[in-house]
Amino acid sequence: MSNTFLTAGSPTSAALRPRAPWRDWLALSLLMFPVLLVAVDNTALTFALPAIARSLDASGVQLLWIVDAYPMVLAGLLVAMGSLGDRIGRRRLLFIGGTGFAAVSAATAFAPSAEALIAGRAALGFFGAMLMPSTLSLIRNIFPEPNRRRLAVAIWAAGFSGGAALGPIFGGWLVEHFWWGAVLLVAVPIILPLLALGPFLVPEFRDPNPGRVDVPSIILSLTVMVPVVFGIKELATHGTSPVPLAAIGVGLLMGYVFVRRQRALLRDGRKPRPGGTPSGTAAPLLDVSLFGNRVFSTAITANVLALFSFNGFILFLAQHLQLLEGQSPSESGAAMVPALIATVAAGLLVVPLVRKVRPGFVVAGGLLLSGTGYSIVAFGDHGHGPALLLAALLILCLGVGAAETISNDLILGAAPAEKSGAAAAVSETGYEIGSLLGTAILGSILTASYQGNLRLPDGVGEAAPAEAVAQAKETLAGAVDLAQTLPGPLAEAVTAAAGAAFDSGVHITAAIALVLMAGASVLAAVVLRKVPTAG
């Protein structure tokens, strides 16, 4: 069956022409490169954190900011960039984002300090905001038929998971043989195929009648995320005080103002005008009417909670394997690959399953399976090697792969075709908010629990410099480095104390993830139970 699409003419003169199916699948294969780019960058950097901590003398809070600066900026700009893509063309925005992402990655690889690395990660967030919504909205436009779209979304999700599996292998090997900055250079060769072949194979789509850009809404979308994340980090690290509470309050207030403005712009745009002329007012940055669809809003909620829990787990596991189990970066990356491949397999296998089982039950079952994995971590003993944790990862990855694939298809399918860009942007915003808050909240809880429960043995202060002892109290990497400078029995005591303190936070964060997955599973089963099978 051939497909029909809008060509990349002027916004008001789009034409229709047929497109052969084989070109659709070739276009999809090219769209996987920016997906791989983002996924590889995220997981490779996570596995480089111990090396970054040592090389740049980064504190625990700085390490969290190195991870969070990217998704924080990205999440704040996703909706704005989705709107921009509707105006200038989603393919054009994709190429701009890919070029900028690769260039900034190459520059950030040589960051001389933790502060410079954080700034580089924020710049990557700016260009990253152009990538993921563009790929997902293009998929929605290229594959309008539901069954083909569902398979394309599954391949898209598989590419994201495959990149997550590829990242630790490349990242671990590069850290061992070169330096931590080499993991950022991977972006350059990954993006080249898209930039070389994309203009010939990826069709352009844009809104022929876009509204005027609302700059205040863009500013508001940013002022929602930054204060909230800052406040959460400060609360977890330094305890309750007026500054972080005020920051969270400001972020929530800006969120309320943002939603009110979007509703007002939406209402004003629907008012009839004399002679049928447009109002000339700015278009809403986010079409909040999409959230009135219960299928859409429930699928978004499931995505946010799943990614929230998963990213907190990955942050812990990377440190556990390298610092407590003594694995090299490439060994720890390779140990996680079977579970990440399971994510890909689960996403592809559920595509035919939803033709017989209602999608809501598939999503609920996937979330429940993830919860089983977190329960193993929450109630298990982590002191007998990594097998238990890797088994838990395998189980929860199967659940994430199944739930995320179907929930993303439900998000795209619930929105009308003309709003695919907005739906894709909201879906990606949910991804990034879940990832951001998972790292910020669960990572901060983990850090705070470690710092609060660490009890260094007597004699450490006399046997090591005060600066090294202070670093040990700050991060697990600091404690492992301290142990390497001490005599045998004292070194073992420091390592054991650090491991026990670290695990105390792991049990807490895994229990939180378990509760969230159980709640999300019930929500999906109840709200999505009437969504019919694919047939």
Short mmCIF file of C-alpha atoms in Angstrom, two decimals:
data_model
loop_
_atom_site.label_atom_id
_atom_site.label_comp_id
_atom_site.label_asym_id
_atom_site.label_seq_id
_atom_site.Cartn_x
_atom_site.Cartn_y
_atom_site.Cartn_z
CA MET A 1 0.00 0.00 0.00
CA SER A 2 1.45 3.37 -0.95
CA ASN A 3 1.57 6.32 1.40
CA THR A 4 0.75 9.95 0.72
CA PHE A 5 2.54 12.83 2.36
CA LEU A 6 2.96 16.58 2.34
CA THR A 7 5.95 17.79 0.40
CA ALA A 8 8.29 20.44 1.69
CA GLY A 9 7.01 23.43 -0.20
CA SER A 10 6.02 26.70 1.30
CA PRO A 11 3.87 26.35 4.42
CA THR A 12 0.79 27.37 2.52
CA SER A 13 1.33 25.40 -0.67
CA ALA A 14 1.91 21.79 0.42
CA ALA A 15 1.07 19.24 -2.25
CA LEU A 16 0.20 15.57 -2.16
CA ARG A 17 2.13 12.87 -3.96
CA PRO A 18 2.32 9.08 -3.60
CA ARG A 19 5.22 7.38 -1.88
CA ALA A 20 6.39 3.77 -2.26
CA PRO A 21 6.36 1.65 0.95
CA TRP A 22 10.02 0.68 0.61
CA ARG A 23 10.98 4.34 0.87
CA ASP A 24 9.01 4.57 4.12
CA TRP A 25 11.05 1.80 5.70
CA LEU A 26 14.33 3.25 4.42
CA ALA A 27 13.34 6.59 5.92
CA LEU A 28 12.60 4.84 9.22
CA SER A 29 16.04 3.22 9.19
CA LEU A 30 17.65 6.65 8.88
CA LEU A 31 15.51 8.03 11.70
CA MET A 32 17.03 5.39 13.95
CA PHE A 33 20.41 7.13 13.85
CA PRO A 34 19.39 10.18 15.91
CA VAL A 35 17.49 7.83 18.24
CA LEU A 36 20.69 5.81 18.69
CA LEU A 37 22.61 9.04 19.14
CA VAL A 38 20.55 10.16 22.13
CA ALA A 39 20.41 6.70 23.72
CA VAL A 40 24.13 6.01 23.33
CA ASP A 41 25.01 9.42 24.75
CA ASN A 42 22.90 8.85 27.87
CA THR A 43 24.04 5.35 28.84
CA ALA A 44 27.66 5.78 27.80
CA LEU A 45 27.97 8.86 29.98
CA THR A 46 26.41 7.05 32.95
CA PHE A 47 29.10 4.39 32.75
CA ALA A 48 31.78 7.07 32.52
CA LEU A 49 30.71 8.79 35.77
CA PRO A 50 33.30 7.10 38.00
CA ALA A 51 36.06 8.16 35.59
CA ILE A 52 34.62 11.69 35.40
CA ALA A 53 34.48 11.89 39.19
CA ARG A 54 38.15 11.02 39.42
CA SER A 55 39.37 13.07 36.46
CA LEU A 56 37.47 16.30 37.17
CA ASP A 57 37.27 15.93 40.97
CA ALA A 58 33.48 16.22 40.72
CA SER A 59 31.32 16.18 43.84
CA GLY A 60 28.21 14.03 44.23
CA VAL A 61 25.92 16.96 43.40
CA GLN A 62 28.04 17.87 40.36
CA LEU A 63 27.80 14.29 39.10
CA LEU A 64 24.02 14.50 39.31
CA TRP A 65 24.07 17.81 37.44
CA ILE A 66 26.33 16.32 34.75
CA VAL A 67 23.62 13.71 34.17
CA ASP A 68 20.63 16.03 34.69
CA ALA A 69 21.70 19.19 32.83
CA TYR A 70 20.95 17.53 29.49
CA PRO A 71 17.42 16.21 30.19
CA MET A 72 16.50 19.34 32.19
CA VAL A 73 17.13 21.71 29.26
CA LEU A 74 15.76 19.16 26.80
CA ALA A 75 12.51 18.66 28.72
CA GLY A 76 11.99 22.40 29.01
CA LEU A 77 12.41 22.91 25.25
CA LEU A 78 10.79 19.80 23.75
CA VAL A 79 7.35 21.33 23.30
CA ALA A 80 8.84 24.56 21.95
CA MET A 81 10.98 22.66 19.46
CA GLY A 82 8.01 20.54 18.42
CA SER A 83 6.14 23.75 17.65
CA LEU A 84 9.15 25.10 15.76
CA GLY A 85 9.30 21.91 13.69
CA ASP A 86 5.68 22.40 12.67
CA ARG A 87 6.66 25.80 11.31
CA ILE A 88 10.02 25.28 9.60
CA GLY A 89 9.65 21.56 8.83
CA ARG A 90 10.25 18.55 11.06
CA ARG A 91 12.97 17.14 8.81
CA ARG A 92 14.81 20.46 8.71
CA LEU A 93 14.70 20.75 12.48
CA LEU A 94 15.99 17.18 12.75
CA PHE A 95 19.02 18.01 10.58
CA ILE A 96 19.77 21.20 12.53
CA GLY A 97 19.55 19.31 15.81
CA GLY A 98 21.72 16.44 14.58
CA THR A 99 24.45 18.74 13.31
CA GLY A 100 24.49 20.83 16.49
CA PHE A 101 24.40 17.77 18.74
CA ALA A 102 27.40 16.19 17.05
CA ALA A 103 29.41 19.44 17.09
CA VAL A 104 28.72 20.18 20.76
CA SER A 105 29.45 16.57 21.73
CA ALA A 106 32.87 16.81 20.12
CA ALA A 107 33.62 20.08 21.95
CA THR A 108 32.31 18.84 25.32
CA ALA A 109 34.54 15.78 25.13
CA PHE A 110 37.45 18.06 26.05
CA ALA A 111 35.74 19.86 28.97
CA PRO A 112 38.46 20.89 31.47
CA SER A 113 36.22 20.98 34.56
CA ALA A 114 32.98 19.67 35.99
CA GLU A 115 31.38 23.09 35.46
CA ALA A 116 32.35 23.09 31.78
CA LEU A 117 31.00 19.57 31.35
CA ILE A 118 27.69 20.59 32.92
CA ALA A 119 27.48 23.57 30.53
CA GLY A 120 28.22 21.31 27.58
CA ARG A 121 25.53 18.88 28.64
CA ALA A 122 23.04 21.76 28.82
CA ALA A 123 23.97 22.77 25.26
CA LEU A 124 23.43 19.17 24.17
CA GLY A 125 19.96 19.40 25.69
CA PHE A 126 19.20 22.37 23.44
CA PHE A 127 20.00 20.44 20.27
CA GLY A 128 18.66 17.16 21.64
CA ALA A 129 15.26 18.80 22.00
CA MET A 130 15.17 19.02 18.20
CA LEU A 131 15.83 15.30 17.64
CA MET A 132 13.45 12.93 19.40
CA PRO A 133 10.09 14.70 18.78
CA SER A 134 11.04 15.10 15.13
CA THR A 135 11.67 11.36 14.72
CA LEU A 136 8.44 10.30 16.42
CA SER A 137 6.23 12.85 14.65
CA LEU A 138 7.77 11.92 11.29
CA ILE A 139 6.95 8.28 12.01
CA ARG A 140 3.33 9.26 12.71
CA ASN A 141 3.14 11.06 9.37
CA ILE A 142 5.04 8.50 7.31
CA PHE A 143 2.97 5.57 8.68
CA PRO A 144 -0.67 6.67 9.00
CA GLU A 145 -2.02 3.08 8.87
CA PRO A 146 -2.29 1.78 12.50
CA ASN A 147 -0.66 -1.65 12.12
CA ARG A 148 2.32 -0.31 10.15
CA ARG A 149 2.62 2.60 12.58
CA ARG A 150 2.62 0.24 15.57
CA LEU A 151 5.47 -1.78 14.05
CA ALA A 152 7.35 1.41 13.22
CA VAL A 153 6.94 2.65 16.80
CA ALA A 154 8.19 -0.71 18.08
CA ILE A 155 11.28 -0.39 15.86
CA TRP A 156 11.74 3.19 17.10
CA ALA A 157 11.59 1.98 20.71
CA ALA A 158 13.91 -0.91 19.85
CA GLY A 159 16.40 1.56 18.42
CA PHE A 160 16.29 3.55 21.63
CA SER A 161 16.84 0.40 23.71
CA GLY A 162 19.49 -0.86 21.31
CA GLY A 163 21.34 2.41 21.70
CA ALA A 164 21.14 2.02 25.45
CA ALA A 165 22.70 -1.43 25.05
CA LEU A 166 25.34 -0.15 22.66
CA GLY A 167 26.30 2.80 24.84
CA PRO A 168 27.88 0.83 27.69
CA ILE A 169 29.90 -1.32 25.28
CA PHE A 170 31.31 1.66 23.36
CA GLY A 171 31.51 3.83 26.43
CA GLY A 172 33.19 1.23 28.62
CA TRP A 173 35.73 0.30 25.96
CA LEU A 174 36.54 3.94 25.19
CA VAL A 175 36.95 4.86 28.87
CA GLU A 176 39.35 1.96 29.37
CA HIS A 177 41.43 2.57 26.27
CA PHE A 178 41.26 6.36 25.93
CA TRP A 179 39.53 8.75 28.36
CA TRP A 180 36.02 9.59 29.49
CA GLY A 181 35.60 12.32 26.84
CA ALA A 182 35.83 9.75 24.07
CA VAL A 183 32.30 8.57 24.89
CA LEU A 184 30.95 11.91 23.69
CA LEU A 185 32.81 11.68 20.38
CA VAL A 186 30.66 8.66 19.42
CA ALA A 187 27.95 11.16 18.41
CA VAL A 188 29.87 12.26 15.32
CA PRO A 189 29.95 8.97 13.33
CA ILE A 190 26.42 8.06 14.44
CA ILE A 191 24.84 11.20 12.97
CA LEU A 192 26.68 11.19 9.62
CA PRO A 193 24.38 8.67 7.77
CA LEU A 194 21.30 10.78 8.55
CA LEU A 195 22.91 14.00 7.36
CA ALA A 196 24.25 12.33 4.18
CA LEU A 197 21.18 10.36 3.07
CA GLY A 198 18.30 12.02 4.91
CA PRO A 199 17.66 14.76 2.33
CA PHE A 200 16.98 12.09 -0.29
CA LEU A 201 14.96 9.57 1.74
CA VAL A 202 13.21 11.32 4.63
CA PRO A 203 10.13 13.31 3.55
CA GLU A 204 9.38 16.74 4.94
CA PHE A 205 6.21 17.56 6.90
CA ARG A 206 5.05 20.88 8.30
CA ASP A 207 1.91 22.67 9.35
CA PRO A 208 0.59 24.70 6.37
CA ASN A 209 -1.11 27.19 8.72
CA PRO A 210 0.95 27.58 11.90
CA GLY A 211 0.03 30.19 14.46
CA ARG A 212 2.37 32.89 15.68
CA VAL A 213 5.09 31.73 18.11
CA ASP A 214 4.29 32.62 21.73
CA VAL A 215 7.63 33.58 23.28
CA PRO A 216 6.27 33.95 26.85
CA SER A 217 5.14 30.32 26.75
CA ILE A 218 8.64 29.19 25.79
CA ILE A 219 10.12 31.13 28.71
CA LEU A 220 7.49 29.73 31.08
CA SER A 221 8.20 26.15 29.98
CA LEU A 222 11.83 26.62 31.02
CA THR A 223 11.05 28.31 34.33
CA VAL A 224 8.95 25.31 35.35
CA MET A 225 11.75 22.72 35.18
CA VAL A 226 14.88 24.46 36.50
CA PRO A 227 13.58 25.61 39.92
CA VAL A 228 11.87 22.29 40.66
CA VAL A 229 14.96 20.19 39.89
CA PHE A 230 17.21 22.58 41.83
CA GLY A 231 14.90 22.43 44.83
CA ILE A 232 14.71 18.63 44.79
CA LYS A 233 18.50 18.33 44.68
CA GLU A 234 18.98 20.80 47.53
CA LEU A 235 16.37 19.10 49.72
CA ALA A 236 17.95 15.68 49.21
CA THR A 237 21.50 16.92 49.77
CA HIS A 238 21.16 19.55 52.52
CA GLY A 239 17.77 18.86 54.06
CA THR A 240 14.75 21.09 54.51
CA SER A 241 15.42 24.81 54.23
CA PRO A 242 13.59 27.85 52.82
CA VAL A 243 15.63 28.12 49.59
CA PRO A 244 14.83 24.72 48.01
CA LEU A 245 11.21 24.85 49.17
CA ALA A 246 10.85 28.30 47.61
CA ALA A 247 12.45 27.06 44.37
CA ILE A 248 9.99 24.17 44.10
CA GLY A 249 7.13 26.55 44.85
CA VAL A 250 8.25 28.91 42.09
CA GLY A 251 8.47 26.03 39.61
CA LEU A 252 4.98 24.78 40.46
CA LEU A 253 3.59 28.31 40.25
CA MET A 254 5.14 28.77 36.81
CA GLY A 255 3.60 25.45 35.78
CA TYR A 256 0.17 26.71 36.80
CA VAL A 257 0.72 29.96 34.88
CA PHE A 258 1.92 28.02 31.84
CA VAL A 259 -1.18 25.81 31.73
CA ARG A 260 -3.50 28.81 32.22
CA ARG A 261 -1.83 30.63 29.33
CA GLN A 262 -2.10 27.63 27.01
CA ARG A 263 -5.81 27.29 27.78
CA ALA A 264 -6.39 30.99 27.18
CA LEU A 265 -4.57 30.93 23.84
CA LEU A 266 -6.50 27.82 22.81
CA ARG A 267 -9.85 29.45 23.66
CA ASP A 268 -8.93 32.66 21.87
CA GLY A 269 -7.85 30.80 18.77
CA ARG A 270 -11.25 29.09 18.57
CA LYS A 271 -13.27 32.32 18.71
CA PRO A 272 -15.07 33.12 15.46
CA ARG A 273 -13.85 36.27 13.71
CA PRO A 274 -15.73 38.59 11.33
CA GLY A 275 -15.44 37.28 7.81
CA GLY A 276 -13.79 34.09 9.05
CA THR A 277 -10.35 35.70 9.31
CA PRO A 278 -7.89 34.30 11.83
CA SER A 279 -7.51 36.03 15.15
CA GLY A 280 -3.83 36.83 14.69
CA THR A 281 -3.06 35.79 18.25
CA ALA A 282 -0.24 33.50 19.19
CA ALA A 283 -0.85 29.77 18.98
CA PRO A 284 -0.58 27.74 22.21
CA LEU A 285 2.80 26.14 22.67
CA LEU A 286 1.09 23.03 24.05
CA ASP A 287 -2.40 21.93 23.04
CA VAL A 288 -3.67 21.07 26.52
CA SER A 289 -6.90 19.70 25.05
CA LEU A 290 -4.91 16.52 24.23
CA PHE A 291 -4.90 15.70 27.94
CA GLY A 292 -8.69 15.57 27.93
CA ASN A 293 -8.32 12.22 26.17
CA ARG A 294 -8.02 9.64 28.98
CA VAL A 295 -6.10 7.19 26.80
CA PHE A 296 -3.55 9.87 25.93
CA SER A 297 -3.08 11.14 29.49
CA THR A 298 -2.92 7.65 31.04
CA ALA A 299 -0.32 6.47 28.53
CA ILE A 300 1.76 9.58 29.27
CA THR A 301 1.52 8.90 33.01
CA ALA A 302 2.64 5.30 32.55
CA ASN A 303 5.64 6.46 30.50
CA VAL A 304 6.71 9.04 33.08
CA LEU A 305 6.52 6.61 36.00
CA ALA A 306 8.28 3.79 34.12
CA LEU A 307 11.18 6.02 33.02
CA PHE A 308 11.37 7.63 36.47
CA SER A 309 11.95 4.26 38.09
CA PHE A 310 14.18 2.81 35.38
CA ASN A 311 16.69 5.68 35.25
CA GLY A 312 17.10 5.69 39.01
CA PHE A 313 17.91 1.98 38.84
CA ILE A 314 20.44 2.33 36.01
CA LEU A 315 22.21 5.15 37.88
CA PHE A 316 22.67 2.85 40.88
CA LEU A 317 23.58 -0.29 38.94
CA ALA A 318 26.39 1.34 36.94
CA GLN A 319 28.09 2.45 40.15
CA HIS A 320 27.47 -0.85 41.93
CA LEU A 321 29.01 -2.98 39.17
CA GLN A 322 32.10 -0.81 38.74
CA LEU A 323 32.82 0.38 42.28
CA LEU A 324 31.58 -2.47 44.50
CA GLU A 325 31.94 -5.46 42.17
CA GLY A 326 35.23 -4.21 40.73
CA GLN A 327 34.18 -4.59 37.11
CA SER A 328 35.71 -2.44 34.40
CA PRO A 329 33.40 -0.07 32.48
CA SER A 330 33.26 -2.40 29.48
CA GLU A 331 32.64 -5.46 31.68
CA SER A 332 29.77 -3.77 33.47
CA GLY A 333 28.35 -2.57 30.17
CA ALA A 334 28.54 -6.07 28.70
CA ALA A 335 26.86 -7.51 31.79
CA MET A 336 23.83 -5.30 31.16
CA VAL A 337 23.50 -6.00 27.45
CA PRO A 338 21.29 -9.16 27.73
CA ALA A 339 18.72 -7.21 29.72
CA LEU A 340 18.74 -4.28 27.32
CA ILE A 341 18.38 -6.65 24.36
CA ALA A 342 15.38 -8.11 26.19
CA THR A 343 13.84 -4.61 26.07
CA VAL A 344 14.13 -4.65 22.28
CA ALA A 345 12.70 -8.17 22.00
CA ALA A 346 9.76 -7.41 24.29
CA GLY A 347 8.88 -4.29 22.31
CA LEU A 348 8.77 -6.21 19.02
CA LEU A 349 6.91 -9.22 20.44
CA VAL A 350 4.01 -7.22 21.84
CA VAL A 351 3.12 -5.81 18.39
CA PRO A 352 1.31 -9.01 17.30
CA LEU A 353 0.14 -9.63 20.88
CA VAL A 354 -2.12 -6.55 20.93
CA ARG A 355 -4.10 -8.04 18.07
CA LYS A 356 -5.43 -10.61 20.54
CA VAL A 357 -5.02 -8.90 23.93
CA ARG A 358 -6.32 -5.42 24.73
CA PRO A 359 -3.50 -2.86 24.74
CA GLY A 360 -4.36 -1.65 28.24
CA PHE A 361 -3.77 -5.10 29.70
CA VAL A 362 -0.46 -5.41 27.83
CA VAL A 363 0.72 -2.08 29.29
CA ALA A 364 -0.48 -3.08 32.77
CA GLY A 365 1.24 -6.47 32.52
CA GLY A 366 4.51 -4.86 31.43
CA LEU A 367 4.43 -2.42 34.34
CA LEU A 368 3.66 -5.25 36.76
CA LEU A 369 6.61 -7.23 35.39
CA SER A 370 8.85 -4.22 35.99
CA GLY A 371 7.54 -4.03 39.54
CA THR A 372 8.60 -7.65 40.05
CA GLY A 373 12.14 -6.70 39.11
CA TYR A 374 12.18 -3.82 41.59
CA SER A 375 10.85 -6.09 44.34
CA ILE A 376 13.86 -8.37 43.88
CA VAL A 377 16.14 -5.39 44.41
CA ALA A 378 14.14 -3.96 47.31
CA PHE A 379 14.04 -7.17 49.34
CA GLY A 380 17.10 -9.05 48.05
CA ASP A 381 20.63 -9.32 49.40
CA HIS A 382 23.12 -7.51 47.17
CA GLY A 383 26.24 -8.77 48.89
CA HIS A 384 26.74 -12.02 46.96
CA GLY A 385 27.77 -10.84 43.52
CA PRO A 386 25.88 -9.12 40.71
CA ALA A 387 23.74 -12.07 39.56
CA LEU A 388 20.66 -11.06 41.56
CA LEU A 389 20.75 -7.46 40.37
CA LEU A 390 21.28 -8.44 36.74
CA ALA A 391 18.38 -10.91 36.94
CA ALA A 392 16.19 -8.12 38.33
CA LEU A 393 17.31 -5.86 35.49
CA LEU A 394 16.37 -8.51 32.92
CA ILE A 395 12.85 -8.83 34.35
CA LEU A 396 12.18 -5.12 34.60
CA CYS A 397 13.59 -4.50 31.08
CA LEU A 398 11.14 -7.02 29.65
CA GLY A 399 8.36 -5.09 31.34
CA VAL A 400 9.61 -1.68 30.22
CA GLY A 401 10.00 -2.84 26.61
CA ALA A 402 6.43 -4.13 26.46
CA ALA A 403 4.78 -1.22 28.27
CA GLU A 404 6.67 1.61 26.55
CA THR A 405 6.09 0.35 23.01
CA ILE A 406 2.33 0.07 23.38
CA SER A 407 1.91 3.22 25.45
CA ASN A 408 3.77 5.26 22.83
CA ASP A 409 1.54 3.87 20.09
CA LEU A 410 -1.52 4.73 22.18
CA ILE A 411 -0.24 8.30 22.58
CA LEU A 412 0.20 8.77 18.84
CA GLY A 413 -3.02 6.96 17.95
CA ALA A 414 -5.11 8.97 20.43
CA ALA A 415 -4.11 12.28 18.85
CA PRO A 416 -5.47 13.37 15.45
CA ALA A 417 -2.97 13.31 12.58
CA GLU A 418 -2.76 17.09 12.38
CA LYS A 419 -1.61 17.17 16.01
CA SER A 420 1.04 14.46 15.66
CA GLY A 421 3.85 16.93 16.27
CA ALA A 422 2.28 18.08 19.54
CA ALA A 423 1.57 14.50 20.59
CA ALA A 424 5.15 13.44 19.84
CA ALA A 425 6.52 16.41 21.77
CA VAL A 426 4.35 15.60 24.78
CA SER A 427 5.39 11.94 24.61
CA GLU A 428 9.07 12.88 24.51
CA THR A 429 8.57 15.43 27.28
CA GLY A 430 7.13 12.62 29.39
CA TYR A 431 10.20 10.50 28.58
CA GLU A 432 12.60 13.24 29.59
CA ILE A 433 10.70 14.38 32.67
CA GLY A 434 10.59 10.77 33.88
CA SER A 435 14.32 10.35 33.20
CA LEU A 436 15.17 13.70 34.76
CA LEU A 437 13.13 13.25 37.92
CA GLY A 438 14.23 9.63 38.28
CA THR A 439 17.85 10.67 38.30
CA ALA A 440 17.25 13.80 40.38
CA ILE A 441 14.89 12.38 43.01
CA LEU A 442 16.00 8.76 43.29
CA GLY A 443 19.63 9.72 42.71
CA SER A 444 19.42 12.39 45.41
CA ILE A 445 17.74 9.96 47.82
CA LEU A 446 20.49 7.45 47.09
CA THR A 447 23.21 10.06 47.68
CA ALA A 448 21.56 11.36 50.86
CA SER A 449 21.13 7.83 52.24
CA TYR A 450 24.77 7.03 51.50
CA GLN A 451 26.00 10.18 53.20
CA GLY A 452 23.68 9.73 56.18
CA ASN A 453 24.50 6.05 56.77
CA LEU A 454 28.23 5.97 56.06
CA ARG A 455 30.22 5.09 59.16
CA LEU A 456 33.92 5.07 58.39
CA PRO A 457 36.03 2.85 60.70
CA ASP A 458 38.25 4.33 63.38
CA GLY A 459 41.73 5.23 62.25
CA VAL A 460 40.83 6.44 58.77
CA GLY A 461 41.34 10.08 59.71
CA GLU A 462 44.88 9.41 60.86
CA ALA A 463 45.79 7.17 57.90
CA ALA A 464 44.54 9.37 55.03
CA PRO A 465 44.45 13.08 54.07
CA ALA A 466 41.42 15.05 55.20
CA GLU A 467 40.49 15.85 51.60
CA ALA A 468 40.34 12.16 50.67
CA VAL A 469 38.19 11.40 53.72
CA ALA A 470 35.84 14.24 52.77
CA GLN A 471 35.48 12.83 49.24
CA ALA A 472 34.71 9.40 50.69
CA LYS A 473 31.87 10.89 52.71
CA GLU A 474 30.56 12.60 49.58
CA THR A 475 30.42 9.76 47.00
CA LEU A 476 30.91 6.02 46.68
CA ALA A 477 33.68 6.64 44.12
CA GLY A 478 35.50 8.73 46.72
CA ALA A 479 35.26 5.93 49.27
CA VAL A 480 36.64 3.35 46.81
CA ASP A 481 39.52 5.67 45.94
CA LEU A 482 40.22 6.19 49.64
CA ALA A 483 40.28 2.43 50.27
CA GLN A 484 42.92 1.97 47.57
CA THR A 485 45.33 4.18 49.56
CA LEU A 486 44.89 2.34 52.87
CA PRO A 487 46.45 -0.87 54.27
CA GLY A 488 44.56 -4.15 53.70
CA PRO A 489 42.31 -4.55 56.77
CA LEU A 490 41.42 -0.85 56.93
CA ALA A 491 40.77 -0.75 53.18
CA GLU A 492 38.37 -3.70 53.44
CA ALA A 493 36.57 -2.03 56.34
CA VAL A 494 36.13 1.22 54.38
CA THR A 495 34.84 -0.65 51.31
CA ALA A 496 32.39 -2.66 53.42
CA ALA A 497 31.11 0.46 55.18
CA ALA A 498 30.66 2.30 51.89
CA GLY A 499 28.88 -0.67 50.31
CA ALA A 500 26.47 -0.98 53.24
CA ALA A 501 25.71 2.75 53.17
CA PHE A 502 25.16 2.67 49.41
CA ASP A 503 22.87 -0.37 49.60
CA SER A 504 20.74 1.33 52.25
CA GLY A 505 19.71 3.87 49.65
CA VAL A 506 19.24 1.22 46.97
CA HIS A 507 16.64 -0.64 49.06
CA ILE A 508 14.73 2.61 49.60
CA THR A 509 14.73 3.69 45.96
CA ALA A 510 13.78 0.21 44.73
CA ALA A 511 10.84 0.12 47.14
CA ILE A 512 9.68 3.50 45.80
CA ALA A 513 9.92 2.19 42.24
CA LEU A 514 7.95 -0.93 43.21
CA VAL A 515 5.09 1.14 44.63
CA LEU A 516 5.02 3.37 41.53
CA MET A 517 4.92 0.42 39.14
CA ALA A 518 2.10 -1.24 41.08
CA GLY A 519 0.06 1.96 41.01
CA ALA A 520 0.73 2.59 37.32
CA SER A 521 -0.24 -0.98 36.46
CA VAL A 522 -3.62 -0.63 38.20
CA LEU A 523 -4.20 2.74 36.51
CA ALA A 524 -3.46 1.34 33.05
CA ALA A 525 -5.66 -1.75 33.58
CA VAL A 526 -8.62 0.34 34.74
CA VAL A 527 -8.47 3.33 32.39
CA LEU A 528 -7.25 1.57 29.23
CA ARG A 529 -9.32 -1.59 29.58
CA LYS A 530 -11.82 -0.52 26.91
CA VAL A 531 -9.26 0.26 24.22
CA PRO A 532 -9.95 -2.40 21.57
CA THR A 533 -7.43 -4.87 20.21
CA ALA A 534 -5.62 -4.02 16.98
CA GLY A 535 -7.71 -6.58 15.12
#
